[in-house]
CSV table of C-alpha atoms in Angstrom, one decimal:
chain,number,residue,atom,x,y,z
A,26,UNK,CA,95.7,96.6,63.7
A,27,UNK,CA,99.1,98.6,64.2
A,28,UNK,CA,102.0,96.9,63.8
A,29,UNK,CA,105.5,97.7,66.1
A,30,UNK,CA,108.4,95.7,66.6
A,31,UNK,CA,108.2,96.4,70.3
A,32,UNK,CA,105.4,97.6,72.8
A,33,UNK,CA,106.4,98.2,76.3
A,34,UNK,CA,103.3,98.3,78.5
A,35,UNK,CA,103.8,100.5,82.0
A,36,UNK,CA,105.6,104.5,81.4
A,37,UNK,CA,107.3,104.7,84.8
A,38,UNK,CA,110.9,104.7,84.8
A,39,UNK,CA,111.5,101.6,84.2
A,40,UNK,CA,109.2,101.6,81.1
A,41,UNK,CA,110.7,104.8,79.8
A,42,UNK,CA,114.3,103.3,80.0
A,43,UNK,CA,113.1,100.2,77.9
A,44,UNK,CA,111.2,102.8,75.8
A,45,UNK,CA,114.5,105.0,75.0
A,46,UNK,CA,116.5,101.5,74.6
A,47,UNK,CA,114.1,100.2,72.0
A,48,UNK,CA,113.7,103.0,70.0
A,49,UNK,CA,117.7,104.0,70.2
A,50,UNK,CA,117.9,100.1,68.9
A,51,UNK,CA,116.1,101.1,66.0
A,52,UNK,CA,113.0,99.0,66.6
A,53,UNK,CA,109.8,100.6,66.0
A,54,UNK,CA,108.5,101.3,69.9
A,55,UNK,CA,105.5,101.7,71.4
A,56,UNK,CA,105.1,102.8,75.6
A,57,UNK,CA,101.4,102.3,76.9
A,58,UNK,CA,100.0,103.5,79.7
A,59,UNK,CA,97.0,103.5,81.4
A,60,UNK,CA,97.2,106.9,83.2
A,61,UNK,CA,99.8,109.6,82.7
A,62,UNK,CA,104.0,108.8,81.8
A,63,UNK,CA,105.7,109.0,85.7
A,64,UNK,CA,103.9,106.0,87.6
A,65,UNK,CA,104.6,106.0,91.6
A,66,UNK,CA,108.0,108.6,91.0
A,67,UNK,CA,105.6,111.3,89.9
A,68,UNK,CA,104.0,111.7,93.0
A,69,UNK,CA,107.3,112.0,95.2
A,70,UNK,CA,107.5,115.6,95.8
A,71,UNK,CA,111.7,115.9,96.0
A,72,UNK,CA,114.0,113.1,94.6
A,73,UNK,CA,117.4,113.6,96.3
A,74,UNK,CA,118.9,110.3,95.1
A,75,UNK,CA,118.6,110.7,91.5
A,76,UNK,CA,122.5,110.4,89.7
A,77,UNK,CA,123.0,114.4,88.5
A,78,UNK,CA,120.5,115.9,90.4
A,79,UNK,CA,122.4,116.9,93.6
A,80,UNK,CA,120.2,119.5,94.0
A,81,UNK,CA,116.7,117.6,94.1
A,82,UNK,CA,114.3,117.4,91.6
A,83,UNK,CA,110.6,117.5,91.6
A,84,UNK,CA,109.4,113.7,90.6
A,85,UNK,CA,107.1,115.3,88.3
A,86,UNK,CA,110.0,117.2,86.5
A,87,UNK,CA,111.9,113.8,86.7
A,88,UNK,CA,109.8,111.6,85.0
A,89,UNK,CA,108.8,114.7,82.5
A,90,UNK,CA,112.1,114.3,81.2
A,91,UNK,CA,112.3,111.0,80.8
A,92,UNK,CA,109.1,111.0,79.1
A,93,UNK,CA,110.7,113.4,76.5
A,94,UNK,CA,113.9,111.6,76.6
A,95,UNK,CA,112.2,108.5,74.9
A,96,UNK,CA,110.1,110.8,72.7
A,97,UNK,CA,113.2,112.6,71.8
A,98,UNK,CA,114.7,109.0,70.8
A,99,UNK,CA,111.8,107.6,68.7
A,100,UNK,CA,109.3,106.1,71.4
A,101,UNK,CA,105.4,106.6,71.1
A,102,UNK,CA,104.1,107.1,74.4
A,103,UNK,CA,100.1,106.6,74.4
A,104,UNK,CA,99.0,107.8,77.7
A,105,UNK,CA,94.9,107.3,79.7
A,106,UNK,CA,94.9,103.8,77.1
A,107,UNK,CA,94.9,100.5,79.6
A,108,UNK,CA,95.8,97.5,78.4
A,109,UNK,CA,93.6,94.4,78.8
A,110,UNK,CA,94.8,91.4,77.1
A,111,UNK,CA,98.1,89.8,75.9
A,112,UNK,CA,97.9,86.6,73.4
A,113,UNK,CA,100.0,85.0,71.1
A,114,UNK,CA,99.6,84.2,67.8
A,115,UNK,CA,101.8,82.9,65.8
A,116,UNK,CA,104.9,84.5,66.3
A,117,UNK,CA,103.1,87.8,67.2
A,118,UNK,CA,102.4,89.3,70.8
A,119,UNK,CA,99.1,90.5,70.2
A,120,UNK,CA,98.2,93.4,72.8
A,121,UNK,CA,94.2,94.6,73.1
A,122,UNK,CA,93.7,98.0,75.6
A,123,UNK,CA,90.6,99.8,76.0
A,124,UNK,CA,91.1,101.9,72.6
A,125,UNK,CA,92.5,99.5,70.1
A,126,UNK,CA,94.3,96.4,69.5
A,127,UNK,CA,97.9,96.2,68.3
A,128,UNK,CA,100.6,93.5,67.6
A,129,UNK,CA,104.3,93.4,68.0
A,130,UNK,CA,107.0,91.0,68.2
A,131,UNK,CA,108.0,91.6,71.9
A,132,UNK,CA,106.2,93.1,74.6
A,133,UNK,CA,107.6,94.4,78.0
A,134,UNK,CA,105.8,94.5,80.9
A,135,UNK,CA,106.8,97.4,83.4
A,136,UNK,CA,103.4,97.6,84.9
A,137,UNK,CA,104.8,98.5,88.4
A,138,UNK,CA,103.3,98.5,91.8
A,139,UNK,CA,100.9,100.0,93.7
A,140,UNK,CA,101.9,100.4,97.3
A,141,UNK,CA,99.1,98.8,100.0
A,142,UNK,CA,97.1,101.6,101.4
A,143,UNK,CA,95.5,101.8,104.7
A,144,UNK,CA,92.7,104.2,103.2
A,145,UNK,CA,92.3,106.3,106.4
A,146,UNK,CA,91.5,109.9,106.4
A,147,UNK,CA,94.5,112.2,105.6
A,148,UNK,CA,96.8,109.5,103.8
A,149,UNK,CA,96.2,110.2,100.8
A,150,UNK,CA,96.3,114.1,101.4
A,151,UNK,CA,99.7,113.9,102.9
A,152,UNK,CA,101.5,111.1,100.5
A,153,UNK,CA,104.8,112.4,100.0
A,154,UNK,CA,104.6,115.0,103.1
A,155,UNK,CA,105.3,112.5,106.0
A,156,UNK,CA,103.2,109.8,105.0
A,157,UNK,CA,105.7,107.3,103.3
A,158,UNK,CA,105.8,104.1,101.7
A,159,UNK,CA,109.5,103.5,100.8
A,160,UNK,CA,111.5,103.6,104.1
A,161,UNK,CA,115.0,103.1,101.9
A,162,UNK,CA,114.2,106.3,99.9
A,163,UNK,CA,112.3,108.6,102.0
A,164,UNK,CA,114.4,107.6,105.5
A,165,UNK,CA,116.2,110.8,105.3
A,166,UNK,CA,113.7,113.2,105.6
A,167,UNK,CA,112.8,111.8,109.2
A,168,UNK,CA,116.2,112.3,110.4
A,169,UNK,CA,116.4,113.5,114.2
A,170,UNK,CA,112.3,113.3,114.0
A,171,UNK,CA,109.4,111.2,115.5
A,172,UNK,CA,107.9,108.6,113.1
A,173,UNK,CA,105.6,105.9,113.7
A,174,UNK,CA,105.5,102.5,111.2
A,175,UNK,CA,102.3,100.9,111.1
A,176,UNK,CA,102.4,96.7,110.6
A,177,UNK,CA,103.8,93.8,111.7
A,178,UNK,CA,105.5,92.0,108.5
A,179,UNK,CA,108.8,91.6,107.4
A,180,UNK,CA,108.5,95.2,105.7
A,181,UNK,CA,107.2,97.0,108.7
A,182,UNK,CA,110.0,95.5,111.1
A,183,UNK,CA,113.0,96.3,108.3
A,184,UNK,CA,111.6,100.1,108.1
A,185,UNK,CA,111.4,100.2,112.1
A,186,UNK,CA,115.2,99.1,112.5
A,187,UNK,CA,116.2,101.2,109.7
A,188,UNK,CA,114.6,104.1,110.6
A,189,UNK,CA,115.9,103.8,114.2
A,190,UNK,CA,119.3,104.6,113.4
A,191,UNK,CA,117.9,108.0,111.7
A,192,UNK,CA,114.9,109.6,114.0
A,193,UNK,CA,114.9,110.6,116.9
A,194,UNK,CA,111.7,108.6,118.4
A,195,UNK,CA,110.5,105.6,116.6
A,196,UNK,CA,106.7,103.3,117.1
A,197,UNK,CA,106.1,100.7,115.6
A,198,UNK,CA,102.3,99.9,115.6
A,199,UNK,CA,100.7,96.3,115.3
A,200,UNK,CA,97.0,95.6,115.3
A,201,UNK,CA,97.7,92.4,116.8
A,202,UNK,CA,99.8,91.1,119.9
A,203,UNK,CA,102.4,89.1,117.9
A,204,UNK,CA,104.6,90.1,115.1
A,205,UNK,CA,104.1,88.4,112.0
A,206,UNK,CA,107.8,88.7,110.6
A,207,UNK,CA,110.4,86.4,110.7
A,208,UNK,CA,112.1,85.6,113.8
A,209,UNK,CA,115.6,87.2,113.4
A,210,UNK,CA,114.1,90.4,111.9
A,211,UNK,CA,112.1,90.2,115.6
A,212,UNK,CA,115.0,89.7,117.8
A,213,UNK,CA,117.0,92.9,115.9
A,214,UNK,CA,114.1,94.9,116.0
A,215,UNK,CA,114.1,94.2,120.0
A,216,UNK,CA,118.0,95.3,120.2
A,217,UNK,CA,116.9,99.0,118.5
A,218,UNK,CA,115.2,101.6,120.6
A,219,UNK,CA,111.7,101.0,119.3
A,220,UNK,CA,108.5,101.1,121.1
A,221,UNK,CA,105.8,98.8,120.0
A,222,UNK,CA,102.8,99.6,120.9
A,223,UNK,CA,100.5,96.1,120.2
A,224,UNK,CA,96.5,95.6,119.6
A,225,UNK,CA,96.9,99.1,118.3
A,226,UNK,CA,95.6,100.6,114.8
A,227,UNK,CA,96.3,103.7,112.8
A,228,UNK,CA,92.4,105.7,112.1
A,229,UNK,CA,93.9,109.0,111.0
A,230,UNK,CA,96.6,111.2,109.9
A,231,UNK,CA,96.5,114.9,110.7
A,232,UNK,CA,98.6,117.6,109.5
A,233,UNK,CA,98.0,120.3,107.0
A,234,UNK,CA,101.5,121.2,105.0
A,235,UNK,CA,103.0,117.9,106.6
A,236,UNK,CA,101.6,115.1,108.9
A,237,UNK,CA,101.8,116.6,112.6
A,238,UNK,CA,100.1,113.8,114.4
A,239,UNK,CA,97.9,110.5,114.2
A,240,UNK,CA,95.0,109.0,115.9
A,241,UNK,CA,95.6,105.7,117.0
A,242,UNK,CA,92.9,102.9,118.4
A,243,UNK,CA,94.0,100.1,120.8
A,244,UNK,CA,91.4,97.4,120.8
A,245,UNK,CA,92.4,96.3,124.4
A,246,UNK,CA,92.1,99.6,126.2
């Protein structure tokens, strides 16, 4: 069984940043991850927010150098292992993945998140070319455009009104006739300039470079 002093499990940003930390603190680091070092800011196809990159980066090339930036500092990255158990024993953190099991004396969990999906056709095709999931870090792009939010929750209302002050024509669709968010978010999202369209459900995205339009289904018409 290898032995570390500290074994971060998840190599998106956030794990890589622990993963440089660690090592720069001179304790004996291992990063694990279950696919490849980048997590959800690997897919994003420009980062424009990112401190010293006014210029835009790929978040591929991003999260590339990060990767080598914790190499660089004394991190072991194992990429494509998955880890399946934690336990304790002793004063150990005892790790087990699909490869091998290890033990440390701290272990960080950076797992991340996996944004819902609505698995219709053309979704995943166009993530990152008008189909978004983070409304605070993609709003931008849809300035003085039309752009459609699909749900009904506290998320879907907050991305409505925030995105109203940016495109040009904003929808919010809702599969039911009632919105399922809190009541203030409601009332705010009834003072912007957003169209609701109710009973109605999102069944595909279309667009080849970038989304161009969607198919929508209203159960009541």
């Amino acid at each position: 069984m290898e032995s570390w002093d500290l074994i971060i499990i998840g190599a998106g940003p956030a794990g890589l940043t622990a993963g440089i930390y660690g090592a720069r603190s001179g304790l004996k680091t291992l990063v694990l991850e279950e696919k490849t070092p980048g997590g959800a800011a690997a897919e994003t196809p420009l980062v424009e927010n990112y401190p010293g990159f006014s210029g835009g980066i790929s978040g591929r090339d991003l999260v590339d150098k990060m990767a080598e930036h914790c190499r660089k500092a004394g991190a072991e990255i194992k990429q494509l292992e998955r880890s399946i158990e934690l336990n304790v024993k002793d004063e150990r953190r005892i790790v087990k993945t699909d490869r091998a099991t290890y033990s440390a004396s701290a272990v960080i969990i950076a797992s991340g998140c996996h944004y819902r999906e609505l698995g219709v056709p053309g979704e995943k095709e166009l993530r990152g070319r008008g189909v978004s999931y983070c409304t605070l870090c993609d709003g931008p792009f849809f300035k003085g455009k039309k752009v459609i939010v699909i749900g009904g929750g506290n998320a879907a209302i907050v991305s409505a009104i925030y995105l109203a002050n940016l495109a040009s024509d904003v929808k919010l669709a809702h599969r039911r006739s009632q919105l399922r968010a809190e009541e203030a978010l409601v009332k705010d999202l009834h003072a912007q300039k957003v169209n609701v369209l109710w009973n109605t459900e999102l069944k595909e995205i279309r667009g080849d470079v970038k989304v161009k339009s969607v198919v929508l289904f209203n159960s009541k018409t």
